Short mmCIF file of C-alpha atoms and ligand atoms in Angstrom, two decimals:
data_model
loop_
_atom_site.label_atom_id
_atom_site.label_comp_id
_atom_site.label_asym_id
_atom_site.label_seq_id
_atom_site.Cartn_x
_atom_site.Cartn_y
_atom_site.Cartn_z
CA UNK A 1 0.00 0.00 0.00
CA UNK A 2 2.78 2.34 1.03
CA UNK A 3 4.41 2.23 -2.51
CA UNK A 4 0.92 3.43 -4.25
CA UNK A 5 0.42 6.64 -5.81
CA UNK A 6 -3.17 7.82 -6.74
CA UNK A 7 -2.60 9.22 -10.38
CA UNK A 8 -5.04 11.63 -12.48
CA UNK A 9 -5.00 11.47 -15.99
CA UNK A 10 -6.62 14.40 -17.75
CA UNK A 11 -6.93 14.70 -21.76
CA UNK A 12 -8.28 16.95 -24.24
CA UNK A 13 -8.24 17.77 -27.76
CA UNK A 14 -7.25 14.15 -29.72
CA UNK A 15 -10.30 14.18 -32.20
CA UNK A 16 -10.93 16.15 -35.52
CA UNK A 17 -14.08 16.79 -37.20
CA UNK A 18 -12.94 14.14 -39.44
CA UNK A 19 -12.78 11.50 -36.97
CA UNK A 20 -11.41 9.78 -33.34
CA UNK A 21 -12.73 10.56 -30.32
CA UNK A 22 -11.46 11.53 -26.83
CA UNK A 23 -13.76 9.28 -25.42
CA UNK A 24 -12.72 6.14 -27.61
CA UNK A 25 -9.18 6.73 -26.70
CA UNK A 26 -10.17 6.74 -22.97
CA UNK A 27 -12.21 3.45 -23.65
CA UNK A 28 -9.16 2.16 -25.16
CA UNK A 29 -6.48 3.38 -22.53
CA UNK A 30 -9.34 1.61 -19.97
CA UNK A 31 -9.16 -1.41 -21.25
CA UNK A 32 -5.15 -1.55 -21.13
CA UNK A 33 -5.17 -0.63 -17.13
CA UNK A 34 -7.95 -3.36 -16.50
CA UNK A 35 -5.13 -5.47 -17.64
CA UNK A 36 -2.67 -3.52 -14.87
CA UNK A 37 -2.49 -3.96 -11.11
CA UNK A 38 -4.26 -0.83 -10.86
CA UNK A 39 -7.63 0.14 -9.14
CA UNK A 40 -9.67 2.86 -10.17
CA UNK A 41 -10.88 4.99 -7.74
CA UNK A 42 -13.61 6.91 -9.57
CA UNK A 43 -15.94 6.93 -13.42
CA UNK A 44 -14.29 8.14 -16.42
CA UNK A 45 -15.61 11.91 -16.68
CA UNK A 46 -16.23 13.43 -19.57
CA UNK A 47 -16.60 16.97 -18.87
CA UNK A 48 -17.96 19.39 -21.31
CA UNK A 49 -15.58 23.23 -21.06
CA UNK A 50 -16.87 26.40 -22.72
CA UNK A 51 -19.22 25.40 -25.77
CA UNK A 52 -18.98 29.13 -27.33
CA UNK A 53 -15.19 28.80 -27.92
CA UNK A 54 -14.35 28.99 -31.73
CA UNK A 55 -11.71 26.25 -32.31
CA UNK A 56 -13.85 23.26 -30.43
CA UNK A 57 -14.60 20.32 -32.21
CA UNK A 58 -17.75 18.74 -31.67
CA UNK A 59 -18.62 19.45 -28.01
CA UNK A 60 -15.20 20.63 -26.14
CA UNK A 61 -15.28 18.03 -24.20
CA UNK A 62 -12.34 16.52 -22.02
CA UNK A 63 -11.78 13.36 -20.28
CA UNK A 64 -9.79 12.13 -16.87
CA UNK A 65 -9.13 8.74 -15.53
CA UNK A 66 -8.00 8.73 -11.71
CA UNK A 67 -6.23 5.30 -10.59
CA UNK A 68 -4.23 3.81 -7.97
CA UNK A 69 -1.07 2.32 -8.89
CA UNK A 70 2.25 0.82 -7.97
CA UNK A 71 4.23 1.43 -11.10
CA UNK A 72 2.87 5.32 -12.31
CA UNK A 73 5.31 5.17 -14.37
CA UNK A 74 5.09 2.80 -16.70
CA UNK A 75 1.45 3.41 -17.06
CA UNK A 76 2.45 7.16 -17.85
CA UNK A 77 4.39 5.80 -20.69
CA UNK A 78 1.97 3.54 -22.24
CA UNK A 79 -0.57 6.35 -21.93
CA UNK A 80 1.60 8.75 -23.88
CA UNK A 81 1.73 5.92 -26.76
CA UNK A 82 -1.89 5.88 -26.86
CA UNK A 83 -2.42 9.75 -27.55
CA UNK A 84 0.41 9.51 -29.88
CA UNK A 85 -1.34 6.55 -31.51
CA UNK A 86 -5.13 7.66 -31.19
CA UNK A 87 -5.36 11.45 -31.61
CA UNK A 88 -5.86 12.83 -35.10
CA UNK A 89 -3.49 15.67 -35.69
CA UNK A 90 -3.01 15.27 -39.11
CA UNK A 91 -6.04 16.96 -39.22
CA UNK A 92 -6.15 19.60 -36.82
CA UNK A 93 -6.05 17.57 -33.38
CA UNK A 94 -3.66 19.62 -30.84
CA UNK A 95 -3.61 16.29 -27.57
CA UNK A 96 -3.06 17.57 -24.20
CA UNK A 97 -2.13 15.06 -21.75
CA UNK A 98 -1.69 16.38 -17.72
CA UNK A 99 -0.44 13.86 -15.33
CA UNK A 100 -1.31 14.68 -11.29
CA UNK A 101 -0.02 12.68 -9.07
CA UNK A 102 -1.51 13.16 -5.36
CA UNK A 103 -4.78 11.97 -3.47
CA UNK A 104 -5.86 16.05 -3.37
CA UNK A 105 -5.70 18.21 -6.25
CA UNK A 106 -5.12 21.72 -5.55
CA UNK A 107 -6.82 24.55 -5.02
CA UNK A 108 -5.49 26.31 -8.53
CA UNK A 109 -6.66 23.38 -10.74
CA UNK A 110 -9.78 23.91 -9.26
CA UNK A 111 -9.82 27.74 -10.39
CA UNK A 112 -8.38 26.99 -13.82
CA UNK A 113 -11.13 24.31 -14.02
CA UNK A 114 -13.92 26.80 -13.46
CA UNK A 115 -12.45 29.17 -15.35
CA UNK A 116 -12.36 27.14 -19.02
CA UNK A 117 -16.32 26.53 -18.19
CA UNK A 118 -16.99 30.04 -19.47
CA UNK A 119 -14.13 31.47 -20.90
CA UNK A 120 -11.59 31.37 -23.80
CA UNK A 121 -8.25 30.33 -22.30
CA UNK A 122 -4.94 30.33 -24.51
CA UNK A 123 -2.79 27.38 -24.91
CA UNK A 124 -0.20 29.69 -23.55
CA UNK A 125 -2.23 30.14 -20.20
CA UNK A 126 -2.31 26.35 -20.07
CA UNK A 127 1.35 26.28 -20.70
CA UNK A 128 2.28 28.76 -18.20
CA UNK A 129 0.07 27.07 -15.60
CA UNK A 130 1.89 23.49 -15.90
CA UNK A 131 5.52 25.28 -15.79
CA UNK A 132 4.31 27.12 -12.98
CA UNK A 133 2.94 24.23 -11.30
CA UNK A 134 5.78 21.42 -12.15
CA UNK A 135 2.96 19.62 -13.71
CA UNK A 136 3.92 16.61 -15.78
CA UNK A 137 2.41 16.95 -19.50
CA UNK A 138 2.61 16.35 -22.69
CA UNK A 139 1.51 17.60 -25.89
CA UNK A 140 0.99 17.06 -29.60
CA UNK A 141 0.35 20.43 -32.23
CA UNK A 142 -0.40 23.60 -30.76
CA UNK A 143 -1.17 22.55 -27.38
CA UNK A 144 -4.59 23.73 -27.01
CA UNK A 145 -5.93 20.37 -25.62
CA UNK A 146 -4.00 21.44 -22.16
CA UNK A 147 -6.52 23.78 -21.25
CA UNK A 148 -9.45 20.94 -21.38
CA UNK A 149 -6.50 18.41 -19.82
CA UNK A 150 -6.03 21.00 -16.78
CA UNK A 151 -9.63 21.64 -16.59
CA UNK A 152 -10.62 17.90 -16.32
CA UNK A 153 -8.24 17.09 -13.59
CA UNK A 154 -9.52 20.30 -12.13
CA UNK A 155 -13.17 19.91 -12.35
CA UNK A 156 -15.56 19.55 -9.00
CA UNK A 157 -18.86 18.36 -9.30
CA UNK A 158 -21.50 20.16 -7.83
CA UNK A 159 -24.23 18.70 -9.96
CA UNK A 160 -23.57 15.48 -12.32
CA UNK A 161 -24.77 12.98 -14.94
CA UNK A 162 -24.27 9.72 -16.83
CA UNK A 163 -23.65 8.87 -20.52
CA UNK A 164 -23.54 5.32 -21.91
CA UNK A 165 -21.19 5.68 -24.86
CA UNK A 166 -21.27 2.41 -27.28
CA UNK A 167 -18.35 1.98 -29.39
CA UNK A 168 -18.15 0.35 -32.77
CA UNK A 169 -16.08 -1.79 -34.07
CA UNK A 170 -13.03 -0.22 -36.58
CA UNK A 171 -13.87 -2.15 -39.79
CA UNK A 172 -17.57 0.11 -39.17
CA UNK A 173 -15.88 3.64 -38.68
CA UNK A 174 -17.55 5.68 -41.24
CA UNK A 175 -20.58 4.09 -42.05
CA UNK A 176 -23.99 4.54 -42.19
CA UNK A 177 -25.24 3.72 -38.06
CA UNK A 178 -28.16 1.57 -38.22
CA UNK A 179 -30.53 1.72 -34.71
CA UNK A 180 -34.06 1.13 -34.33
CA UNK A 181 -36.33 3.90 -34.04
CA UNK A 182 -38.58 1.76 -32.18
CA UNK A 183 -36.50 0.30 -29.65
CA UNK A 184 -35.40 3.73 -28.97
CA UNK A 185 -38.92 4.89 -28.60
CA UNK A 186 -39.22 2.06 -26.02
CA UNK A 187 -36.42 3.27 -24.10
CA UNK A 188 -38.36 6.33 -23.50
CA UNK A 189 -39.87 3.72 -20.81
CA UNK A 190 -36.30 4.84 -18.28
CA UNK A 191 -37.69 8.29 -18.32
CA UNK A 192 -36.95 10.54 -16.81
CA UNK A 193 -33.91 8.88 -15.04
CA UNK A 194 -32.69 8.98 -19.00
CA UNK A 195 -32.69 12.37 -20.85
CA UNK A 196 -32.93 13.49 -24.30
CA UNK A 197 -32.62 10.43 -26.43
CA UNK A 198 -35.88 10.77 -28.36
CA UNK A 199 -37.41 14.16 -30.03
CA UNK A 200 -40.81 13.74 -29.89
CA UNK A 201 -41.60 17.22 -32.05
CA UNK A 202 -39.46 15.57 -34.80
CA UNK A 203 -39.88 12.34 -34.19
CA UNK A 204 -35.70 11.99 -34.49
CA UNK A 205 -33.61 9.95 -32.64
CA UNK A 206 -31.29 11.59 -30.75
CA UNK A 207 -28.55 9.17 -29.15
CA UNK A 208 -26.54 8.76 -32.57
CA UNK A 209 -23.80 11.18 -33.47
CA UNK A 210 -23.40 11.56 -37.42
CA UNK A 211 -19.72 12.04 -37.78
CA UNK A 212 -17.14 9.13 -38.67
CA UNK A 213 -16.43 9.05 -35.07
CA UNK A 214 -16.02 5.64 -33.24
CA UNK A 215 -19.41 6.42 -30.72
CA UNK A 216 -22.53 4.25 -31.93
CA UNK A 217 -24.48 5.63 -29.42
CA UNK A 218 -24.70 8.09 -26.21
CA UNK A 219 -27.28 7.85 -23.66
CA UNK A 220 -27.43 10.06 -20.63
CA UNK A 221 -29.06 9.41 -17.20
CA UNK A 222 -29.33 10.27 -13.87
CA UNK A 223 -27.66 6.86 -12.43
CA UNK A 224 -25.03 4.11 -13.95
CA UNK A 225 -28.09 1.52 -13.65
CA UNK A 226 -30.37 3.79 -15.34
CA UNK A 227 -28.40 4.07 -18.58
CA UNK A 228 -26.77 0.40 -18.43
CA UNK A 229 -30.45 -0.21 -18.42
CA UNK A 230 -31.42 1.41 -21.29
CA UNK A 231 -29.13 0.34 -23.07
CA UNK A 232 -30.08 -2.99 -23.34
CA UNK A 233 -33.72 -2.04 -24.99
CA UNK A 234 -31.65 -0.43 -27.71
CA UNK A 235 -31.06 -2.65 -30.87
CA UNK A 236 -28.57 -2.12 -33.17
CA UNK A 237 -27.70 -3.24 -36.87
CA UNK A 238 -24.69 -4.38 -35.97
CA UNK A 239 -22.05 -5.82 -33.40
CA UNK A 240 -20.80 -3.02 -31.09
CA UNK A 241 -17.49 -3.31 -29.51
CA UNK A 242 -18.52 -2.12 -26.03
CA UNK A 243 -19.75 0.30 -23.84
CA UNK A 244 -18.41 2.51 -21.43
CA UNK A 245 -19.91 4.80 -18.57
CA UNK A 246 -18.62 8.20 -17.90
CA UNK A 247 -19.50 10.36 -15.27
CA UNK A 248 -20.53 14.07 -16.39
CA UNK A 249 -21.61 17.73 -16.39
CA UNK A 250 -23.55 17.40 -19.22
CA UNK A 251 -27.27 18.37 -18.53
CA UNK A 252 -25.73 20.84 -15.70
CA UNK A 253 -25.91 23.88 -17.33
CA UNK A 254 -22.73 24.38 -15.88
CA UNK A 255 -21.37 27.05 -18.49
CA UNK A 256 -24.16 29.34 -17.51
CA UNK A 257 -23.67 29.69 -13.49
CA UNK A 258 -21.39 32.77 -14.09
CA UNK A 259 -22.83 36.25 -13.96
CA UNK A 260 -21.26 37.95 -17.08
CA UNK A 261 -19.57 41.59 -16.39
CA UNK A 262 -21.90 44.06 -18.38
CA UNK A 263 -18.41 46.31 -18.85
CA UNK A 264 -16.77 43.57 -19.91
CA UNK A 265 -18.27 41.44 -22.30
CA UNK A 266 -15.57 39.53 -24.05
CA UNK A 267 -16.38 37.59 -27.04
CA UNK A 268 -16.58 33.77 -26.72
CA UNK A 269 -17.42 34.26 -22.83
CA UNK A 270 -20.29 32.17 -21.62
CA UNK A 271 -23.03 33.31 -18.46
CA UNK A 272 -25.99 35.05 -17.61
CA UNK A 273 -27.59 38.38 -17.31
CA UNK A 274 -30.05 40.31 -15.32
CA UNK A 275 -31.55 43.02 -16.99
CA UNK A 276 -34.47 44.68 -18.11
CA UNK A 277 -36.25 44.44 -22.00
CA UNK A 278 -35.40 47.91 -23.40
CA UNK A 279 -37.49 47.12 -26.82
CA UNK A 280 -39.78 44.96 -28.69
CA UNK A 281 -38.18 42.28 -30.49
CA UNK A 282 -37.68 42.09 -33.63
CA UNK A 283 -38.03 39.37 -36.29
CA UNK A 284 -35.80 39.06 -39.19
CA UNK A 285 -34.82 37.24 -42.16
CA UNK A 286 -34.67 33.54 -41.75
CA UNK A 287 -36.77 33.71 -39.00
CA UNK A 288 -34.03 34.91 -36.00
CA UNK A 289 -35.56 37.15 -33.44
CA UNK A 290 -33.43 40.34 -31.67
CA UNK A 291 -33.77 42.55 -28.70
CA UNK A 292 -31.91 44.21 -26.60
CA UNK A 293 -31.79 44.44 -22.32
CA UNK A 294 -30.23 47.33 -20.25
CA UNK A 295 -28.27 45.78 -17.61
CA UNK A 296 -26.97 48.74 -15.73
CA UNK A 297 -25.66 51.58 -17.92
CA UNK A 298 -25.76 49.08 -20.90
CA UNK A 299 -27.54 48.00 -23.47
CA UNK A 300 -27.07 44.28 -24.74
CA UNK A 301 -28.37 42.94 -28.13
CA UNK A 302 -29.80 39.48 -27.64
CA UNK A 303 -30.31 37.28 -30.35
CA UNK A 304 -32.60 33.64 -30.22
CA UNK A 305 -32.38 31.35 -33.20
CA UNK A 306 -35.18 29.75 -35.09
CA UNK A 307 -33.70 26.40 -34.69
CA UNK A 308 -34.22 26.56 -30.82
CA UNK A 309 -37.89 26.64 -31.36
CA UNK A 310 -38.83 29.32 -29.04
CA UNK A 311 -38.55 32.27 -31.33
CA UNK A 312 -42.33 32.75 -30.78
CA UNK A 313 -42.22 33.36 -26.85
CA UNK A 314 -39.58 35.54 -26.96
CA UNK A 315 -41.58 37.85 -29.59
CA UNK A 316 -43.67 38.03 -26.89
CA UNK A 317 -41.43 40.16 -24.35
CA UNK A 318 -41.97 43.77 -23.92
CA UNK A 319 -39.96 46.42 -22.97
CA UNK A 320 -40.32 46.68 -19.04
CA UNK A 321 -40.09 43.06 -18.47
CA UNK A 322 -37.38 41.96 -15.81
CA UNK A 323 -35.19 38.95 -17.55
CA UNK A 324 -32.27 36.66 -16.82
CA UNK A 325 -30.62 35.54 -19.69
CA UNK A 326 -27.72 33.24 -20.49
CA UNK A 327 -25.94 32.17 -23.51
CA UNK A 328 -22.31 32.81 -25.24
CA UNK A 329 -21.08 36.61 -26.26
CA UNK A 330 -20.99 36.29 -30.08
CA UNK A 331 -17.46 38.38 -31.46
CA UNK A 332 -18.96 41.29 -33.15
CA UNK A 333 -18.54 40.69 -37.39
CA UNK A 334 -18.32 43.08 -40.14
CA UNK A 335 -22.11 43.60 -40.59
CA UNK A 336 -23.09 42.64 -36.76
CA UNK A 337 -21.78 44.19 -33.25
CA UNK A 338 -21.71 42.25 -30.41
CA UNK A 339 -24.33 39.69 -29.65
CA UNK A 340 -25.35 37.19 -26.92
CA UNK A 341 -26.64 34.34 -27.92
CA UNK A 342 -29.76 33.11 -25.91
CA UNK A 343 -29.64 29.72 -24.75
CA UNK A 344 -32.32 30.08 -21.60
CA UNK A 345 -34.62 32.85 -20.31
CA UNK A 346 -35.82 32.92 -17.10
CA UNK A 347 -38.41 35.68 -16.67
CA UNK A 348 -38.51 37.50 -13.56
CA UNK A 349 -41.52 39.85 -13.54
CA UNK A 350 -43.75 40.82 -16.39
CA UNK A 351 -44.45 44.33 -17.15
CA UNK A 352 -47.91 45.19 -17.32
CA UNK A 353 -49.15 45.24 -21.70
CA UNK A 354 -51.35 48.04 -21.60
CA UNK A 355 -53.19 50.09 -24.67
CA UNK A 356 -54.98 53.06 -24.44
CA UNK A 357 -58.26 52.89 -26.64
CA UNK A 358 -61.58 54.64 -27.15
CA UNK A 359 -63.59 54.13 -24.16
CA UNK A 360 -66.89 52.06 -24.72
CA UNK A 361 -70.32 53.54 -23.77
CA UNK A 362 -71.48 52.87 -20.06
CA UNK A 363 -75.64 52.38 -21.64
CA UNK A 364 -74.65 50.73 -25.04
CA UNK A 365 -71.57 48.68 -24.41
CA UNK A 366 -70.23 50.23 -27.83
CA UNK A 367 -67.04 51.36 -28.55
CA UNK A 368 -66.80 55.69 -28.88
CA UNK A 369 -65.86 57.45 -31.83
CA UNK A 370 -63.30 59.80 -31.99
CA UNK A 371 -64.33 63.40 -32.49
CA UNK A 372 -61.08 64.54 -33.91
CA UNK A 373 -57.83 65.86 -32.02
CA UNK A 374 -58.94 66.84 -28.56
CA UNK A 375 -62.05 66.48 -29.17
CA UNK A 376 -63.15 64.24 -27.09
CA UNK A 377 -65.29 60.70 -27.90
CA UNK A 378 -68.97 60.12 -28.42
CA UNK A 379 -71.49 57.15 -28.69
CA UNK A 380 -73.06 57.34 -32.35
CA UNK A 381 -76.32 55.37 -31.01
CA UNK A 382 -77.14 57.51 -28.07
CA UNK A 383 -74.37 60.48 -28.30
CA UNK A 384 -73.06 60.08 -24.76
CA UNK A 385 -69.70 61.73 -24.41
CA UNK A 386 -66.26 61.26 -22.90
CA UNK A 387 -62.98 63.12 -23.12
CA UNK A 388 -59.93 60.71 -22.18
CA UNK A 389 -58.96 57.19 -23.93
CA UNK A 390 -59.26 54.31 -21.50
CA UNK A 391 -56.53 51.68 -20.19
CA UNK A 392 -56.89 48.17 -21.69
CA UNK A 393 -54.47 45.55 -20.14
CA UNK A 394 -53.65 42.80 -22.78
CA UNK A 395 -53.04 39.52 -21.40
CA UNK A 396 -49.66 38.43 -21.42
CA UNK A 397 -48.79 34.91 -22.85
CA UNK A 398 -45.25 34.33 -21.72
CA UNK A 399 -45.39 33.55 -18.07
CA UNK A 400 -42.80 34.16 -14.93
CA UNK A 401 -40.67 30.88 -16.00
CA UNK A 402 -37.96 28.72 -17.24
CA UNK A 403 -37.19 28.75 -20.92
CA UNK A 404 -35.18 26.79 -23.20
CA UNK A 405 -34.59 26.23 -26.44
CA UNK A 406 -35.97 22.33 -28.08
CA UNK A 407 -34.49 19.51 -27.36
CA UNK A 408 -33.29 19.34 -30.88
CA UNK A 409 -30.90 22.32 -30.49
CA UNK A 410 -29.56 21.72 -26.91
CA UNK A 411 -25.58 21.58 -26.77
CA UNK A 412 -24.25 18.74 -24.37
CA UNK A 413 -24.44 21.12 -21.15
CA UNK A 414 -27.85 22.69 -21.62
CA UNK A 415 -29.77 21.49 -18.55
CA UNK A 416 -32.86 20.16 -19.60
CA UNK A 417 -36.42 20.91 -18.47
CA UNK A 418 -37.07 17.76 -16.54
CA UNK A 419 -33.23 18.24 -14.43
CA UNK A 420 -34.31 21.74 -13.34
CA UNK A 421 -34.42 20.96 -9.74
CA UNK A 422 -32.71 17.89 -10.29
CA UNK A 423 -29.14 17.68 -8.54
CA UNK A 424 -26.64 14.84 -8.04
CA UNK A 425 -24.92 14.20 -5.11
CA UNK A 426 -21.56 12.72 -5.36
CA UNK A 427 -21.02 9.59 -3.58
CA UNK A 428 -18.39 7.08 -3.05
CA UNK A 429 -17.80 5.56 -6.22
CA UNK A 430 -19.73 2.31 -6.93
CA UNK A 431 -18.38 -0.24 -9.37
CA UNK A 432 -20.84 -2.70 -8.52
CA UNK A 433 -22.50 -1.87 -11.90
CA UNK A 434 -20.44 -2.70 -15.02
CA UNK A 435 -19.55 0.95 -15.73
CA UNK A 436 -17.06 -0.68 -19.03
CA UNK A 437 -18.37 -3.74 -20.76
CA UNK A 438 -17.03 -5.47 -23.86
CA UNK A 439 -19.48 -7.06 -26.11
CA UNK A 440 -17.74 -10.40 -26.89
CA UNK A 441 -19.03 -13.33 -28.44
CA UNK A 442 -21.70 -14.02 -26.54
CA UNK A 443 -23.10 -10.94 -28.00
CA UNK A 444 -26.96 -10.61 -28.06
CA UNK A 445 -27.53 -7.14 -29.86
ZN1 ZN B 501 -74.35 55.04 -26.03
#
């Protein structure tokens, strides 16, 4: 026992649009240490970092492994061969690999970690933070893929979920994924300990990526069993080489906790703000709505997409109306200033809609004519007169709420409807379930 080290593993940044996939390579560098005399002392996690950064691929996500071992070493080295081996720089993959070695991580990789949830951090941050620290690293390209590799070691859970990812076998990289729509449909049977796997609206499945990457499927749950579970009502086309479970922020929201600084709106940043509608929003081509808030001295464009489906609530908002909102600062382009881009509203009070009208006659019940400027207003059936327009309070269909875009356009962190009061404690990590499985012959799918 004395000789042991508890080692953390964090890595970021190994895939390319055009294939590979951080996760795979963890599932592979997995099942090499169940081959060691190690014992892991906690999930895989996948945790998602900034999603409004420009150079992410797919979902800026990172991974970390956290083991006990005898001989760190030697599985250092082998882990180095396997981001060598499994990343895809050729085209554009820039691997970060951190090494930690202690039972408590410090206090700065906790900062740094919280930090890369909602900001744009440069590769030479990351780089001055391992020099700084004596970290062990190592890195492939640019180095970019040390800020997610800092970040995951770094990252503290205050909230968490589960996603099943099934792997395919090579010789299927590439092709065409074949599920059943029905048996997915059936899974819908977990809910809601599983999340956003089937779109109702569009009757789409969800849980298939469409890249080349080596993921067959994702689900996401609240619990190990629940997604384990699910996973066996899924039926595929073909022979899957396994599965494994990773712990997660995904369905946290966790990008959006931060209270963006009005003065200081940085492009790429992600977060919220409190404000108040300062005009009517505005529809435009392709079907995008805009307004703007004043949050203190400022005044914020806001822009929500017609792909998140809730373009026609938020035409709804009137100046007046107390909002939070939180999304990602869009850089300001040629034709556009600076934008944030709305991925929830919570609405905090609603102004009152009123219109001022003709007032209706008390004996006929009919609305007044005008009798020109100043003037006044009279009943043409029995010529009763009144001088001042009346107050007419329009009902107001957006409510005090919660609102997000459709399922169909959440990224990997937006918490959805049915986790809003839904938090996950961490406990002491539970392998009784088989967290990494590999389909072998006996193979039933
Ligand atoms: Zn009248």
């Amino acid at each position: 026992m004395q000789n042991e080290t508890i080692l953390h593993i964090g890595i970021d940044d190994t895939d390319s649009p055009n294939g590979m996939c951080t996760t795979f390579l963890c599932y592979k560098i997995v099942k090499f240490l169940e081959k060691q005399e190690i014992q892991f002392m906690d999930f895989p996690y996948l945790i998602r970092f900034n999603p409004n950064i420009p150079w992410k691929t797919r979902g800026n996500g990172a991974v970390r492994l956290t083991i006990r071992t005898k001989n760190p070493k030697k599985i250092k080295n082998k882990i180095i061969q396997f981001v060598e081996n499994y990343s895809d720089t050729k085209n554009g993959a820039n691997p970060g690999l951190v090494f930690f070695q202690s039972k408590k991580i410090p206090l700065s990789f906790h900062e740094f970690s919280k930090l890369a949830l909602w900001k744009l951090i440069s590769r030479n941050k990351a780089k001055q933070f391992v020099s700084e620290n004596n970290i062990e690293s190592f890195y492939l390209g640019n180095g970019q893929g040390l800020v997610g590799a800092i970040g995951a070691v770094g990252y503290e859970f205050s909230d968490h979920t589960f996603e099943l990812l099934s792997y395919r076998k090579k010789s299927q990289f590439g092709k065409k994924r074949g599920i059943s729509k029905e048996s997915v449909e059936k899974m819908q049977t977990t809910l809601p300990e599983t999340f956003n796997s089937y779109d109702y609206d569009s009757d789409r499945v969800l849980i298939t990526p469409h890249g080349p990457d080596p993921v067959f499927y994702g689900i996401r749950g609240e619990t190990v069993k629940s997604v384990v579970k699910a996973s066996t009502i899924v039926s595929t086309d073909e022979k899957l080489d396994g599965y494994m479970v990773f712990k997660s922020n995904q369905g946290t929201g966790d990008h959006l906790n931060n209270e963006l600084q009005v003065n200081d709106l940085k492009p790429f940043t992600s977060g919220f703000l409190v404000g108040e509608v300062c005009n009517k929003p505005v529809t435009q081509q392709g079907g995008h709505v805009f307004f703007s808030i004043q949050v203190e001295d400022k005044k914020i464009k806001c822009a929500v997409y017609k792909p998140t489906k809730i373009t026609q609530i938020i035409q709804d908002l009137i100046p007046g109306d107390k909002i939070q909102i939180g999304g990602g600062i869009r850089k300001a382009s040629k034709n556009y200033g600076r934008v944030l881009n709305v991925e929830f509203l919570r609405v905090l009070q609603l102004a009152k809609h009123n219109l001022f009208v003709n007032p209706t006659c008390v004996k006929c019940n009919k609305r007044m004519k005008s009798k020109g400027n100043k003037q006044g207003f009279e009943c043409i059936k029995c010529g009763n007169r009144l001088f001042s327009k009346i107050t007419l309070e329009i009902p107001r269909k957006i409510q005090c709420k919660f609102y997000i875009p459709a399922v169909s356009a959440h990224r990997h962190l937006t918490r959805p409807y049915q986790r809003i009061k839904k938090r996950n404690k961490s406990m002491h990590f539970d392998p009784s379930i088989p967290w990494i499985h590999q389909y072998v012959k006996k193979n039933t799918q």
